[in-house]
Coordinates of C-alpha atoms in Angstrom, one line a residue:
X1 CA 0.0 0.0 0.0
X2 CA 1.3 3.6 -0.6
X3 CA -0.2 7.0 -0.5
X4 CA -0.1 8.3 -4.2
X5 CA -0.7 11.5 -5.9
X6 CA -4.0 12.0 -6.4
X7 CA -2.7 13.2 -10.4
X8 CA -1.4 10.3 -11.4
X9 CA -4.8 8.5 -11.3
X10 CA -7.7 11.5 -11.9
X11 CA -5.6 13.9 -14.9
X12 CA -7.5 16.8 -14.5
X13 CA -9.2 18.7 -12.3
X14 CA -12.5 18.1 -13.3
X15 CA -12.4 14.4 -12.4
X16 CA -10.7 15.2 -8.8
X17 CA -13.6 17.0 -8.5
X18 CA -16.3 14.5 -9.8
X19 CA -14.6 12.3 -7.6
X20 CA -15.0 14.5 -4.7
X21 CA -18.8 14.8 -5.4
X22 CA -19.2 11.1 -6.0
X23 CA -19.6 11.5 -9.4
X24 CA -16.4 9.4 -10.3
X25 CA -15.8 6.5 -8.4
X26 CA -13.6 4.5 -11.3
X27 CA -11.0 5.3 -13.9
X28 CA -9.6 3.4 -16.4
X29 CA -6.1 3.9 -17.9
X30 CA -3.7 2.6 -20.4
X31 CA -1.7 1.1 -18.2
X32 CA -1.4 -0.1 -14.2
X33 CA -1.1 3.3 -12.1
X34 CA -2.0 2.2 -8.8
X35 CA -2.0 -1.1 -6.5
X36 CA -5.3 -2.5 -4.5
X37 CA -4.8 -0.5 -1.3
X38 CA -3.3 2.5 -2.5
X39 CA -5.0 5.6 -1.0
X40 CA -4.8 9.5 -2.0
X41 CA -6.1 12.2 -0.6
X42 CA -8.3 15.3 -2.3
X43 CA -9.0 18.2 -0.3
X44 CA -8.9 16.7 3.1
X45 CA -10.7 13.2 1.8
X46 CA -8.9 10.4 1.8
X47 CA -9.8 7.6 -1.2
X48 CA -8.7 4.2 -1.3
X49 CA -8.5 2.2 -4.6
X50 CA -10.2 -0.9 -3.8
X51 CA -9.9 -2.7 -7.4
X52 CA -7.6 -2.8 -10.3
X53 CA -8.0 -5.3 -13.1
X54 CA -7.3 -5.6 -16.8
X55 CA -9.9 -5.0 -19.1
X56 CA -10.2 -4.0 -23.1
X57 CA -12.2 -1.4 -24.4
X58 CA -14.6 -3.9 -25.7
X59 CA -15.4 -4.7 -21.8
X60 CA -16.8 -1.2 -21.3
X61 CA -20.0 -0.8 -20.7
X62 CA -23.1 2.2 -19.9
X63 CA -22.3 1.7 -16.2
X64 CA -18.9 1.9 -16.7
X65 CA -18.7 5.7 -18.5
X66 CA -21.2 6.7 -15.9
X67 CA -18.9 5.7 -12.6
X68 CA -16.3 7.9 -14.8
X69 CA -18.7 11.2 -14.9
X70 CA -19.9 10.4 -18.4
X71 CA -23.7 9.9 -19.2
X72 CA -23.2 6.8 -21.3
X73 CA -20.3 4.3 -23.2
X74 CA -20.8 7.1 -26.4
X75 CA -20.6 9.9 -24.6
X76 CA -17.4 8.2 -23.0
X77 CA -16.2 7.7 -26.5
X78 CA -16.7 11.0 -27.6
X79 CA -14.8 12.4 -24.3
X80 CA -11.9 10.2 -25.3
X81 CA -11.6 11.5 -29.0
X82 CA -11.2 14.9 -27.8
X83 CA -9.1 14.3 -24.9
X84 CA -6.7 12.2 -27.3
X85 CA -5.4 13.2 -30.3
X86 CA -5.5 10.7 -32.7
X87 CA -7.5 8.3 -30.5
X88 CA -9.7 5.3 -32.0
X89 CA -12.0 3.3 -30.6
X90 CA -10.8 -0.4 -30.6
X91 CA -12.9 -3.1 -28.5
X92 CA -9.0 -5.5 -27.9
X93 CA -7.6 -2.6 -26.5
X94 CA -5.8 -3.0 -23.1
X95 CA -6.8 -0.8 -20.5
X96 CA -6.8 -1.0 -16.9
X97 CA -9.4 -0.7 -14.3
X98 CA -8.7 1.6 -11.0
X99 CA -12.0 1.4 -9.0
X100 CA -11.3 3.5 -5.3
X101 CA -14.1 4.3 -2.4
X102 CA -14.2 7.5 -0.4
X103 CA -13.0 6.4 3.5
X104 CA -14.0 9.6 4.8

């Protein structure tokens, strides 16, 4: 378990704050960021990542863009495209799961 910057998993500060709200409550990620365990803290709340697991895009679903502030998988895919130049949507791409609970 460490105590990791609350950056390296939320990259803006939209998310942090979705997550503060409750609004976010899972990320995913191109690659592994953080362990099962790992906390970090946002303004004075402290968050524990409780899952991490690898997934492909294909494994997305509605639920899924909607624990990561989105209203649904296409509005999810559309956030993507702008967020990533160059980005396309590919169902066997690896990506990786960081689910995390609010402890206080």
């Amino acid at each position: 378990m460490a105590d990791i910057d609350p950056g390296t998993l939320l990259p803006n500060d939209r998310m942090r704050q979705q997550a503060l709200d409750g609004e976010v409550t899972q990320i995913h990620r191109g690659q592994q960021y953080a362990d099962e365990g790992d906390t970090f803290e946002l303004d004075g709340a402290t968050f524990e990542v409780v899952e991490v697991a690898d997934r492909t895009l294909g494994d997305m679903t509605d639920a899924d863009a909607q624990a990561e502030g989105a209203r649904d998988l296409d509005h999810y895919k559309q956030i993507l495209e702008r967020a990533h130049d160059h980005f396309e949507w590919d169902d066997t791409s690896e990506i990786v799961l960081h689910r995390f609970e609010r402890q206080n």
